[in-house]
């Protein structure tokens, strides 16, 4: 398995403690999740119906500000798994560094997968992939700059897994144009990654292809029940976005006091440069706070945002040692 | 979308009533489900960890009586969606009539998909598919007869979605042999189809391929939590199997009183022949009991088993009219 955040079992093996003792900041998952609430029995027992899935699609269109075709999937990752089927095998270019699943999934399916460093270098690709804002470095691209690439590639995939709290970056409102495909993650902003829910938004032909490849029941009844509620809760989204913005400033302050330099970030994670990221990870891990390091970049330390006030205190305390 | 049971929204559109008014017997889903119980917060919030997914795989091996490699997926249907990737495109033969997803999924991926009427006719296929016991007619194949086919096909896929209560039919204990792939559904026997959980059991190379295609987080935290408990609850499985056997006899008695002929069945559904299946479906539907008919076979009526005693009474009452 490739290196990912959220691998708390590895942290436990190395540093001990029970899962519930740990504060997992190794991912960009909101630690103050949308309330799960009651789930009606039929959502557990029955197959999701076509009308329930369509209600979920409408809720997603509402939340993401789009009128374009949508398909719900078992997480944004499930769309990534299907990308090789979006078009005949060809050349994919991925704006890098970024989330490490794109290149291997495409390569395994016989695509030529290359990294690109700038948007201009995507031109000519059959499939171009940009994560916006980017994980792990928070790099941002203006919608107009991305749209300028669209005519020069076969498909342009914009992974907006971390865009919920920065809607001004989103191209969802432009979805429907031929060749443009938007990926959204439900679990990160809503703090429910275990639910496995994500969406692809795009041109009718592409969405039909992804829907066919996903089969008739691609998401769980619980994902439908919770997703429909959460995606229509504008007040919760607004409050959460505001809170995340404040929390980023707070975490950056903690980092500054350590002498860590902010490389960049999105509203759910921050990437810092530190002379010894592994050492910093170990220091935090001894206090059961898990963080993310990057094999290919030994100075990078990525931290998600603590949730409850007690988590902030624990982080402050260990950093003060 | 292809014709399936469980499409209660269509029943409501045609015959009215709220979803909770209906008794849905259009599927083979156990209506007395395994208790969902409490789900720990971290199963909702965190990405499923590698060790949690492995615990689920061990629970599945326990329940299905196998030591072979296993991969959990978002339902047996999710494995079907991946079958075209199991081997280079070729000729698939499907023992028919059966579940109507196999042929179109394979055809859409460029496979030649043919129906076969007898096991012998599978010989020579690159991919041979048998549902055992079969849906919708309950046809059963002895494990030794299926194993006799294995050397003469590229891959032999046995869909055991309805085999939980007839473990003597299962080839799971033989899984691991090259070319043999077993599909299991969690949702039907455990009555939790909305959870989206299924398994593929087979040779290490095939399971590795399916696992890679499924991605790192193929099932939800709730599926892991409930699946791990349910698949290790031998007492519940024994009691349920015994109850289903009795209930089949009871339902067959109801059908006999209507002059319907039993075509066959598995412990979760019964297929009856009646001069006017559509008429029978309508009669039941006017009392908010939903059943399954088959466009290609106008005399077939499939019924799942009622659950609570009140459901049996309502069925008896409407049939007595």
PDB file of C-alpha atoms in Angstrom, chain A residues 9-287:
ATOM      1  CA  UNK A   9      -2.437   1.604  13.163  1.00  0.00           C
ATOM      2  CA  UNK A  10       1.203   2.097  12.153  1.00  0.00           C
ATOM      3  CA  UNK A  11       1.553   4.886  14.713  1.00  0.00           C
ATOM      4  CA  UNK A  12       0.198   2.572  17.406  1.00  0.00           C
ATOM      5  CA  UNK A  13       2.548  -0.224  16.414  1.00  0.00           C
ATOM      6  CA  UNK A  14       5.535   2.107  16.692  1.00  0.00           C
ATOM      7  CA  UNK A  15       4.569   4.308  19.628  1.00  0.00           C
ATOM      8  CA  UNK A  16       1.907   2.368  21.543  1.00  0.00           C
ATOM      9  CA  UNK A  17      -1.390   3.602  22.937  1.00  0.00           C
ATOM     10  CA  UNK A  18      -4.929   2.746  22.003  1.00  0.00           C
ATOM     11  CA  UNK A  19      -6.530   4.323  18.922  1.00  0.00           C
ATOM     12  CA  UNK A  20      -8.744   6.503  21.143  1.00  0.00           C
ATOM     13  CA  UNK A  21      -5.664   7.913  22.924  1.00  0.00           C
ATOM     14  CA  UNK A  22      -4.331   9.427  19.722  1.00  0.00           C
ATOM     15  CA  UNK A  23      -5.016  12.770  18.084  1.00  0.00           C
ATOM     16  CA  UNK A  24      -4.690  11.966  14.426  1.00  0.00           C
ATOM     17  CA  UNK A  25      -3.418  15.044  12.580  1.00  0.00           C
ATOM     18  CA  UNK A  26      -1.874  12.956   9.805  1.00  0.00           C
ATOM     19  CA  UNK A  27      -4.790  13.654   7.463  1.00  0.00           C
ATOM     20  CA  UNK A  28      -6.767  16.666   6.320  1.00  0.00           C
ATOM     21  CA  UNK A  29     -10.001  15.412   7.880  1.00  0.00           C
ATOM     22  CA  UNK A  30     -12.064  17.876   9.916  1.00  0.00           C
ATOM     23  CA  UNK A  31     -11.936  16.686  13.541  1.00  0.00           C
ATOM     24  CA  UNK A  32     -15.253  18.359  14.427  1.00  0.00           C
ATOM     25  CA  UNK A  33     -17.483  16.340  12.118  1.00  0.00           C
ATOM     26  CA  UNK A  34     -20.993  16.880  10.925  1.00  0.00           C
ATOM     27  CA  UNK A  35     -23.336  15.140  13.435  1.00  0.00           C
ATOM     28  CA  UNK A  36     -24.165  11.620  12.246  1.00  0.00           C
ATOM     29  CA  UNK A  37     -27.574  11.690  13.967  1.00  0.00           C
ATOM     30  CA  UNK A  38     -30.154   8.966  13.628  1.00  0.00           C
ATOM     31  CA  UNK A  39     -30.096   6.730  10.583  1.00  0.00           C
ATOM     32  CA  UNK A  40     -33.453   5.213   9.658  1.00  0.00           C
ATOM     33  CA  UNK A  41     -33.541   1.404   9.635  1.00  0.00           C
ATOM     34  CA  UNK A  42     -34.336   1.197   5.932  1.00  0.00           C
ATOM     35  CA  UNK A  43     -31.057   2.934   5.064  1.00  0.00           C
ATOM     36  CA  UNK A  44     -29.234  -0.008   6.632  1.00  0.00           C
ATOM     37  CA  UNK A  45     -31.525  -2.728   5.369  1.00  0.00           C
ATOM     38  CA  UNK A  46     -32.649  -1.852   1.868  1.00  0.00           C
ATOM     39  CA  UNK A  47     -30.650  -1.326  -1.282  1.00  0.00           C
ATOM     40  CA  UNK A  48     -30.379   2.403  -1.979  1.00  0.00           C
ATOM     41  CA  UNK A  49     -33.162   3.297  -4.407  1.00  0.00           C
ATOM     42  CA  UNK A  50     -32.692   5.278  -7.580  1.00  0.00           C
ATOM     43  CA  UNK A  51     -34.731   8.184  -6.146  1.00  0.00           C
ATOM     44  CA  UNK A  52     -32.593   8.272  -2.979  1.00  0.00           C
ATOM     45  CA  UNK A  53     -29.403   8.394  -5.034  1.00  0.00           C
ATOM     46  CA  UNK A  54     -30.895  11.177  -7.142  1.00  0.00           C
ATOM     47  CA  UNK A  55     -31.788  13.142  -4.007  1.00  0.00           C
ATOM     48  CA  UNK A  56     -28.142  12.818  -2.947  1.00  0.00           C
ATOM     49  CA  UNK A  57     -27.045  14.119  -6.344  1.00  0.00           C
ATOM     50  CA  UNK A  58     -29.346  17.127  -5.956  1.00  0.00           C
ATOM     51  CA  UNK A  59     -27.934  17.834  -2.488  1.00  0.00           C
ATOM     52  CA  UNK A  60     -24.407  17.683  -3.931  1.00  0.00           C
ATOM     53  CA  UNK A  61     -25.339  20.119  -6.713  1.00  0.00           C
ATOM     54  CA  UNK A  62     -26.700  22.475  -4.061  1.00  0.00           C
ATOM     55  CA  UNK A  63     -23.584  22.305  -1.883  1.00  0.00           C
ATOM     56  CA  UNK A  64     -21.118  22.571  -4.731  1.00  0.00           C
ATOM     57  CA  UNK A  65     -23.001  25.250  -6.655  1.00  0.00           C
ATOM     58  CA  UNK A  66     -23.499  23.449  -9.918  1.00  0.00           C
ATOM     59  CA  UNK A  67     -26.292  22.335 -12.226  1.00  0.00           C
ATOM     60  CA  UNK A  68     -24.131  19.771 -14.010  1.00  0.00           C
ATOM     61  CA  UNK A  69     -24.488  15.965 -14.004  1.00  0.00           C
ATOM     62  CA  UNK A  70     -23.175  14.345 -10.822  1.00  0.00           C
ATOM     63  CA  UNK A  71     -22.412  10.808  -9.720  1.00  0.00           C
ATOM     64  CA  UNK A  72     -21.941   9.739  -6.103  1.00  0.00           C
ATOM     65  CA  UNK A  73     -19.140   7.291  -5.385  1.00  0.00           C
ATOM     66  CA  UNK A  74     -17.495   5.591  -2.423  1.00  0.00           C
ATOM     67  CA  UNK A  75     -15.156   8.535  -1.858  1.00  0.00           C
ATOM     68  CA  UNK A  76     -13.151  10.727  -4.224  1.00  0.00           C
ATOM     69  CA  UNK A  77     -10.666   7.828  -4.267  1.00  0.00           C
ATOM     70  CA  UNK A  78     -13.283   5.662  -5.987  1.00  0.00           C
ATOM     71  CA  UNK A  79     -13.380   8.164  -8.867  1.00  0.00           C
ATOM     72  CA  UNK A  80      -9.578   8.073  -9.086  1.00  0.00           C
ATOM     73  CA  UNK A  81      -9.790   4.270  -9.415  1.00  0.00           C
ATOM     74  CA  UNK A  82     -12.094   4.765 -12.428  1.00  0.00           C
ATOM     75  CA  UNK A  83     -10.104   7.513 -14.201  1.00  0.00           C
ATOM     76  CA  UNK A  84      -8.247   5.050 -16.441  1.00  0.00           C
ATOM     77  CA  UNK A  85     -11.633   4.115 -17.935  1.00  0.00           C
ATOM     78  CA  UNK A  86     -12.574   7.725 -18.721  1.00  0.00           C
ATOM     79  CA  UNK A  87     -10.835   7.712 -22.099  1.00  0.00           C
ATOM     80  CA  UNK A  88      -8.776   5.393 -24.279  1.00  0.00           C
ATOM     81  CA  UNK A  89      -5.317   4.824 -22.833  1.00  0.00           C
ATOM     82  CA  UNK A  90      -2.962   7.690 -23.521  1.00  0.00           C
ATOM     83  CA  UNK A  91      -0.699  10.199 -21.862  1.00  0.00           C
ATOM     84  CA  UNK A  92      -1.635  11.593 -18.470  1.00  0.00           C
ATOM     85  CA  UNK A  93       0.088  14.584 -16.906  1.00  0.00           C
ATOM     86  CA  UNK A  94      -0.278  15.282 -13.223  1.00  0.00           C
ATOM     87  CA  UNK A  95       0.603  18.614 -11.658  1.00  0.00           C
ATOM     88  CA  UNK A  96       3.099  17.574  -8.976  1.00  0.00           C
ATOM     89  CA  UNK A  97       3.930  17.135  -6.206  1.00  0.00           C
ATOM     90  CA  UNK A  98       0.465  16.042  -5.190  1.00  0.00           C
ATOM     91  CA  UNK A  99      -1.701  13.225  -3.852  1.00  0.00           C
ATOM     92  CA  UNK A 100       0.197  10.029  -4.569  1.00  0.00           C
ATOM     93  CA  UNK A 101      -2.601   7.836  -5.967  1.00  0.00           C
ATOM     94  CA  UNK A 102      -2.995   9.361  -9.429  1.00  0.00           C
ATOM     95  CA  UNK A 103       0.221   8.261 -11.113  1.00  0.00           C
ATOM     96  CA  UNK A 104       0.242   4.630  -9.909  1.00  0.00           C
ATOM     97  CA  UNK A 105      -3.471   4.032 -10.642  1.00  0.00           C
ATOM     98  CA  UNK A 106      -3.035   5.333 -14.188  1.00  0.00           C
ATOM     99  CA  UNK A 107       0.271   3.552 -14.765  1.00  0.00           C
ATOM    100  CA  UNK A 108      -1.168   0.249 -13.558  1.00  0.00           C
ATOM    101  CA  UNK A 109      -3.887   0.584 -16.198  1.00  0.00           C
ATOM    102  CA  UNK A 110      -1.377   1.113 -18.987  1.00  0.00           C
ATOM    103  CA  UNK A 111      -1.412   4.901 -19.142  1.00  0.00           C
ATOM    104  CA  UNK A 112       1.774   6.880 -19.544  1.00  0.00           C
ATOM    105  CA  UNK A 113       1.756   9.048 -16.409  1.00  0.00           C
ATOM    106  CA  UNK A 114       4.095  12.014 -16.175  1.00  0.00           C
ATOM    107  CA  UNK A 115       4.527  14.719 -13.600  1.00  0.00           C
ATOM    108  CA  UNK A 116       4.256  18.349 -14.618  1.00  0.00           C
ATOM    109  CA  UNK A 117       5.492  21.304 -12.573  1.00  0.00           C
ATOM    110  CA  UNK A 118       3.430  24.099 -14.152  1.00  0.00           C
ATOM    111  CA  UNK A 119      -0.029  24.351 -15.702  1.00  0.00           C
ATOM    112  CA  UNK A 120       1.522  25.098 -19.116  1.00  0.00           C
ATOM    113  CA  UNK A 121       3.216  21.713 -19.069  1.00  0.00           C
ATOM    114  CA  UNK A 122      -0.179  19.971 -19.009  1.00  0.00           C
ATOM    115  CA  UNK A 123      -0.878  21.086 -22.600  1.00  0.00           C
ATOM    116  CA  UNK A 124      -1.118  18.160 -24.996  1.00  0.00           C
ATOM    117  CA  UNK A 125      -2.040  15.558 -22.393  1.00  0.00           C
ATOM    118  CA  UNK A 126      -4.958  13.207 -22.991  1.00  0.00           C
ATOM    119  CA  UNK A 127      -5.708  13.444 -19.295  1.00  0.00           C
ATOM    120  CA  UNK A 128      -4.481  16.327 -17.136  1.00  0.00           C
ATOM    121  CA  UNK A 129      -4.872  16.295 -13.380  1.00  0.00           C
ATOM    122  CA  UNK A 130      -4.730  19.238 -10.985  1.00  0.00           C
ATOM    123  CA  UNK A 131      -5.541  19.118  -7.284  1.00  0.00           C
ATOM    124  CA  UNK A 132      -6.870  22.560  -6.264  1.00  0.00           C
ATOM    125  CA  UNK A 133      -6.073  23.578  -3.605  1.00  0.00           C
ATOM    126  CA  UNK A 134      -3.226  21.121  -3.760  1.00  0.00           C
ATOM    127  CA  UNK A 135      -2.337  18.472  -1.229  1.00  0.00           C
ATOM    128  CA  UNK A 136       0.144  18.595   0.458  1.00  0.00           C
ATOM    129  CA  UNK A 137       1.520  22.069  -0.339  1.00  0.00           C
ATOM    130  CA  UNK A 138      -1.695  24.086  -0.622  1.00  0.00           C
ATOM    131  CA  UNK A 139      -0.805  25.502  -4.040  1.00  0.00           C
ATOM    132  CA  UNK A 140      -3.819  27.280  -5.557  1.00  0.00           C
ATOM    133  CA  UNK A 141      -4.870  27.907  -9.118  1.00  0.00           C
ATOM    134  CA  UNK A 142      -7.325  30.548 -10.255  1.00  0.00           C
ATOM    135  CA  UNK A 143     -10.332  29.053 -12.062  1.00  0.00           C
ATOM    136  CA  UNK A 144      -9.574  31.132 -15.165  1.00  0.00           C
ATOM    137  CA  UNK A 145      -6.048  29.720 -15.383  1.00  0.00           C
ATOM    138  CA  UNK A 146      -7.417  26.194 -15.208  1.00  0.00           C
ATOM    139  CA  UNK A 147     -10.085  26.903 -17.824  1.00  0.00           C
ATOM    140  CA  UNK A 148      -7.355  28.183 -20.124  1.00  0.00           C
ATOM    141  CA  UNK A 149      -5.816  24.703 -20.062  1.00  0.00           C
ATOM    142  CA  UNK A 150      -9.074  22.917 -20.912  1.00  0.00           C
ATOM    143  CA  UNK A 151      -9.030  23.416 -24.712  1.00  0.00           C
ATOM    144  CA  UNK A 152      -5.484  22.015 -24.881  1.00  0.00           C
ATOM    145  CA  UNK A 153      -6.031  18.661 -23.135  1.00  0.00           C
ATOM    146  CA  UNK A 154      -8.325  15.669 -23.698  1.00  0.00           C
ATOM    147  CA  UNK A 155      -9.754  15.662 -20.197  1.00  0.00           C
ATOM    148  CA  UNK A 156      -8.998  18.073 -17.394  1.00  0.00           C
ATOM    149  CA  UNK A 157      -9.596  16.563 -13.965  1.00  0.00           C
ATOM    150  CA  UNK A 158      -9.716  19.016 -11.077  1.00  0.00           C
ATOM    151  CA  UNK A 159      -9.600  17.322  -7.691  1.00  0.00           C
ATOM    152  CA  UNK A 160     -11.358  19.716  -5.314  1.00  0.00           C
ATOM    153  CA  UNK A 161     -11.147  17.441  -2.272  1.00  0.00           C
ATOM    154  CA  UNK A 162     -10.028  20.389  -0.155  1.00  0.00           C
ATOM    155  CA  UNK A 163     -12.050  23.155  -1.814  1.00  0.00           C
ATOM    156  CA  UNK A 164     -15.160  23.204   0.419  1.00  0.00           C
ATOM    157  CA  UNK A 165     -13.975  26.113   2.543  1.00  0.00           C
ATOM    158  CA  UNK A 166     -12.512  28.012  -0.436  1.00  0.00           C
ATOM    159  CA  UNK A 167     -15.452  27.930  -2.891  1.00  0.00           C
ATOM    160  CA  UNK A 168     -13.961  30.817  -4.869  1.00  0.00           C
ATOM    161  CA  UNK A 169     -11.402  28.307  -6.195  1.00  0.00           C
ATOM    162  CA  UNK A 170     -13.995  25.810  -7.382  1.00  0.00           C
ATOM    163  CA  UNK A 171     -14.759  25.105 -11.026  1.00  0.00           C
ATOM    164  CA  UNK A 172     -17.925  23.171 -10.126  1.00  0.00           C
ATOM    165  CA  UNK A 173     -20.079  25.959 -11.556  1.00  0.00           C
ATOM    166  CA  UNK A 174     -18.314  25.462 -14.897  1.00  0.00           C
ATOM    167  CA  UNK A 175     -18.801  21.686 -14.871  1.00  0.00           C
ATOM    168  CA  UNK A 176     -20.737  20.316 -17.800  1.00  0.00           C
ATOM    169  CA  UNK A 177     -18.225  21.597 -20.340  1.00  0.00           C
ATOM    170  CA  UNK A 178     -16.868  18.728 -22.444  1.00  0.00           C
ATOM    171  CA  UNK A 179     -13.647  17.368 -21.013  1.00  0.00           C
ATOM    172  CA  UNK A 180     -13.901  18.996 -17.590  1.00  0.00           C
ATOM    173  CA  UNK A 181     -14.316  16.659 -14.617  1.00  0.00           C
ATOM    174  CA  UNK A 182     -14.492  17.842 -11.002  1.00  0.00           C
ATOM    175  CA  UNK A 183     -13.837  15.520  -8.055  1.00  0.00           C
ATOM    176  CA  UNK A 184     -15.254  16.304  -4.631  1.00  0.00           C
ATOM    177  CA  UNK A 185     -14.669  14.550  -1.325  1.00  0.00           C
ATOM    178  CA  UNK A 186     -17.431  14.509   1.271  1.00  0.00           C
ATOM    179  CA  UNK A 187     -15.456  12.977   4.121  1.00  0.00           C
ATOM    180  CA  UNK A 188     -12.781  15.618   4.594  1.00  0.00           C
ATOM    181  CA  UNK A 189     -14.721  18.850   5.164  1.00  0.00           C
ATOM    182  CA  UNK A 190     -17.622  17.060   6.859  1.00  0.00           C
ATOM    183  CA  UNK A 191     -15.184  15.045   8.985  1.00  0.00           C
ATOM    184  CA  UNK A 192     -16.695  11.680   8.061  1.00  0.00           C
ATOM    185  CA  UNK A 193     -14.018   9.937   6.017  1.00  0.00           C
ATOM    186  CA  UNK A 194     -15.189   6.520   7.223  1.00  0.00           C
ATOM    187  CA  UNK A 195     -18.506   7.054   5.444  1.00  0.00           C
ATOM    188  CA  UNK A 196     -16.838   6.739   2.026  1.00  0.00           C
ATOM    189  CA  UNK A 197     -18.622   9.353  -0.041  1.00  0.00           C
ATOM    190  CA  UNK A 198     -17.416  11.490  -2.888  1.00  0.00           C
ATOM    191  CA  UNK A 199     -18.672  12.879  -6.166  1.00  0.00           C
ATOM    192  CA  UNK A 200     -17.681  13.395  -9.761  1.00  0.00           C
ATOM    193  CA  UNK A 201     -19.254  16.363 -11.552  1.00  0.00           C
ATOM    194  CA  UNK A 202     -18.885  16.835 -15.254  1.00  0.00           C
ATOM    195  CA  UNK A 203     -20.085  16.431 -18.794  1.00  0.00           C
ATOM    196  CA  UNK A 204     -23.061  14.098 -19.233  1.00  0.00           C
ATOM    197  CA  UNK A 205     -21.134  11.530 -21.275  1.00  0.00           C
ATOM    198  CA  UNK A 206     -18.307  11.288 -18.735  1.00  0.00           C
ATOM    199  CA  UNK A 207     -20.666  11.062 -15.776  1.00  0.00           C
ATOM    200  CA  UNK A 208     -22.685   8.356 -17.529  1.00  0.00           C
ATOM    201  CA  UNK A 209     -19.471   6.394 -18.080  1.00  0.00           C
ATOM    202  CA  UNK A 210     -18.398   6.740 -14.450  1.00  0.00           C
ATOM    203  CA  UNK A 211     -21.893   5.853 -13.240  1.00  0.00           C
ATOM    204  CA  UNK A 212     -21.944   2.708 -15.372  1.00  0.00           C
ATOM    205  CA  UNK A 213     -18.526   1.705 -14.043  1.00  0.00           C
ATOM    206  CA  UNK A 214     -19.694   2.334 -10.452  1.00  0.00           C
ATOM    207  CA  UNK A 215     -22.731   0.088 -10.732  1.00  0.00           C
ATOM    208  CA  UNK A 216     -26.271   0.568  -9.482  1.00  0.00           C
ATOM    209  CA  UNK A 217     -25.516   0.896  -5.730  1.00  0.00           C
ATOM    210  CA  UNK A 218     -22.199   2.779  -5.442  1.00  0.00           C
ATOM    211  CA  UNK A 219     -22.790   4.306  -1.992  1.00  0.00           C
ATOM    212  CA  UNK A 220     -24.286   3.118   1.276  1.00  0.00           C
ATOM    213  CA  UNK A 221     -27.655   4.018   2.747  1.00  0.00           C
ATOM    214  CA  UNK A 222     -25.880   5.797   5.590  1.00  0.00           C
ATOM    215  CA  UNK A 223     -23.912   7.889   3.077  1.00  0.00           C
ATOM    216  CA  UNK A 224     -27.198   8.878   1.426  1.00  0.00           C
ATOM    217  CA  UNK A 225     -28.927   9.710   4.719  1.00  0.00           C
ATOM    218  CA  UNK A 226     -26.059  11.747   6.159  1.00  0.00           C
ATOM    219  CA  UNK A 227     -24.933  13.213   2.839  1.00  0.00           C
ATOM    220  CA  UNK A 228     -28.410  14.537   1.995  1.00  0.00           C
ATOM    221  CA  UNK A 229     -28.648  16.282   5.357  1.00  0.00           C
ATOM    222  CA  UNK A 230     -25.114  17.631   5.535  1.00  0.00           C
ATOM    223  CA  UNK A 231     -24.860  18.928   1.974  1.00  0.00           C
ATOM    224  CA  UNK A 232     -27.991  21.042   2.470  1.00  0.00           C
ATOM    225  CA  UNK A 233     -26.876  22.476   5.811  1.00  0.00           C
ATOM    226  CA  UNK A 234     -25.519  25.807   4.599  1.00  0.00           C
ATOM    227  CA  UNK A 235     -25.289  27.241   8.117  1.00  0.00           C
ATOM    228  CA  UNK A 236     -23.049  24.408   9.307  1.00  0.00           C
ATOM    229  CA  UNK A 237     -20.819  24.813   6.252  1.00  0.00           C
ATOM    230  CA  UNK A 238     -20.493  28.557   6.812  1.00  0.00           C
ATOM    231  CA  UNK A 239     -19.690  28.202  10.514  1.00  0.00           C
ATOM    232  CA  UNK A 240     -17.207  25.439   9.812  1.00  0.00           C
ATOM    233  CA  UNK A 241     -15.429  27.393   7.072  1.00  0.00           C
ATOM    234  CA  UNK A 242     -15.050  30.376   9.388  1.00  0.00           C
ATOM    235  CA  UNK A 243     -13.783  28.198  12.234  1.00  0.00           C
ATOM    236  CA  UNK A 244     -11.254  26.437   9.986  1.00  0.00           C
ATOM    237  CA  UNK A 245      -9.881  29.787   8.801  1.00  0.00           C
ATOM    238  CA  UNK A 246      -9.289  30.854  12.413  1.00  0.00           C
ATOM    239  CA  UNK A 247      -7.801  27.481  13.314  1.00  0.00           C
ATOM    240  CA  UNK A 248      -5.306  27.694  10.454  1.00  0.00           C
ATOM    241  CA  UNK A 249      -4.012  30.986  11.846  1.00  0.00           C
ATOM    242  CA  UNK A 250      -3.799  29.429  15.302  1.00  0.00           C
ATOM    243  CA  UNK A 251      -1.870  26.363  14.107  1.00  0.00           C
ATOM    244  CA  UNK A 252       0.469  28.513  12.014  1.00  0.00           C
ATOM    245  CA  UNK A 253       1.182  30.446  15.205  1.00  0.00           C
ATOM    246  CA  UNK A 254       2.125  27.230  17.009  1.00  0.00           C
ATOM    247  CA  UNK A 255       4.397  26.301  14.112  1.00  0.00           C
ATOM    248  CA  UNK A 256       6.047  29.707  14.035  1.00  0.00           C
ATOM    249  CA  UNK A 257       6.927  29.344  17.701  1.00  0.00           C
ATOM    250  CA  UNK A 258       8.772  26.130  16.751  1.00  0.00           C
ATOM    251  CA  UNK A 259      10.652  27.825  13.946  1.00  0.00           C
ATOM    252  CA  UNK A 260       8.777  25.824  11.333  1.00  0.00           C
ATOM    253  CA  UNK A 261       8.244  27.647   8.033  1.00  0.00           C
ATOM    254  CA  UNK A 262       4.791  27.505   6.425  1.00  0.00           C
ATOM    255  CA  UNK A 263       5.125  26.024   2.932  1.00  0.00           C
ATOM    256  CA  UNK A 264       1.404  26.313   2.285  1.00  0.00           C
ATOM    257  CA  UNK A 265      -1.885  24.753   3.181  1.00  0.00           C
ATOM    258  CA  UNK A 266      -5.574  24.429   2.659  1.00  0.00           C
ATOM    259  CA  UNK A 267      -8.242  25.098   5.283  1.00  0.00           C
ATOM    260  CA  UNK A 268      -7.922  21.504   6.582  1.00  0.00           C
ATOM    261  CA  UNK A 269      -4.142  21.048   6.768  1.00  0.00           C
ATOM    262  CA  UNK A 270      -0.893  22.967   6.910  1.00  0.00           C
ATOM    263  CA  UNK A 271       2.476  21.985   5.463  1.00  0.00           C
ATOM    264  CA  UNK A 272       5.550  23.137   7.352  1.00  0.00           C
ATOM    265  CA  UNK A 273       9.240  23.013   6.625  1.00  0.00           C
ATOM    266  CA  UNK A 274      11.424  21.992   9.500  1.00  0.00           C
ATOM    267  CA  UNK A 275      15.075  20.893   9.552  1.00  0.00           C
ATOM    268  CA  UNK A 276      14.086  17.473  10.925  1.00  0.00           C
ATOM    269  CA  UNK A 277      10.508  16.469  10.106  1.00  0.00           C
ATOM    270  CA  UNK A 278      11.027  12.885  11.286  1.00  0.00           C
ATOM    271  CA  UNK A 279      12.303  14.168  14.619  1.00  0.00           C
ATOM    272  CA  UNK A 280       9.286  16.455  14.963  1.00  0.00           C
ATOM    273  CA  UNK A 281       6.961  13.592  14.061  1.00  0.00           C
ATOM    274  CA  UNK A 282       8.555  11.419  16.739  1.00  0.00           C
ATOM    275  CA  UNK A 283       8.327  14.121  19.385  1.00  0.00           C
ATOM    276  CA  UNK A 284       4.615  14.549  18.682  1.00  0.00           C
ATOM    277  CA  UNK A 285       4.063  10.789  18.434  1.00  0.00           C
ATOM    278  CA  UNK A 286       5.519  10.184  21.894  1.00  0.00           C
ATOM    279  CA  UNK A 287       2.612  12.312  23.113  1.00  0.00           C
TER     280      UNK A 287
END
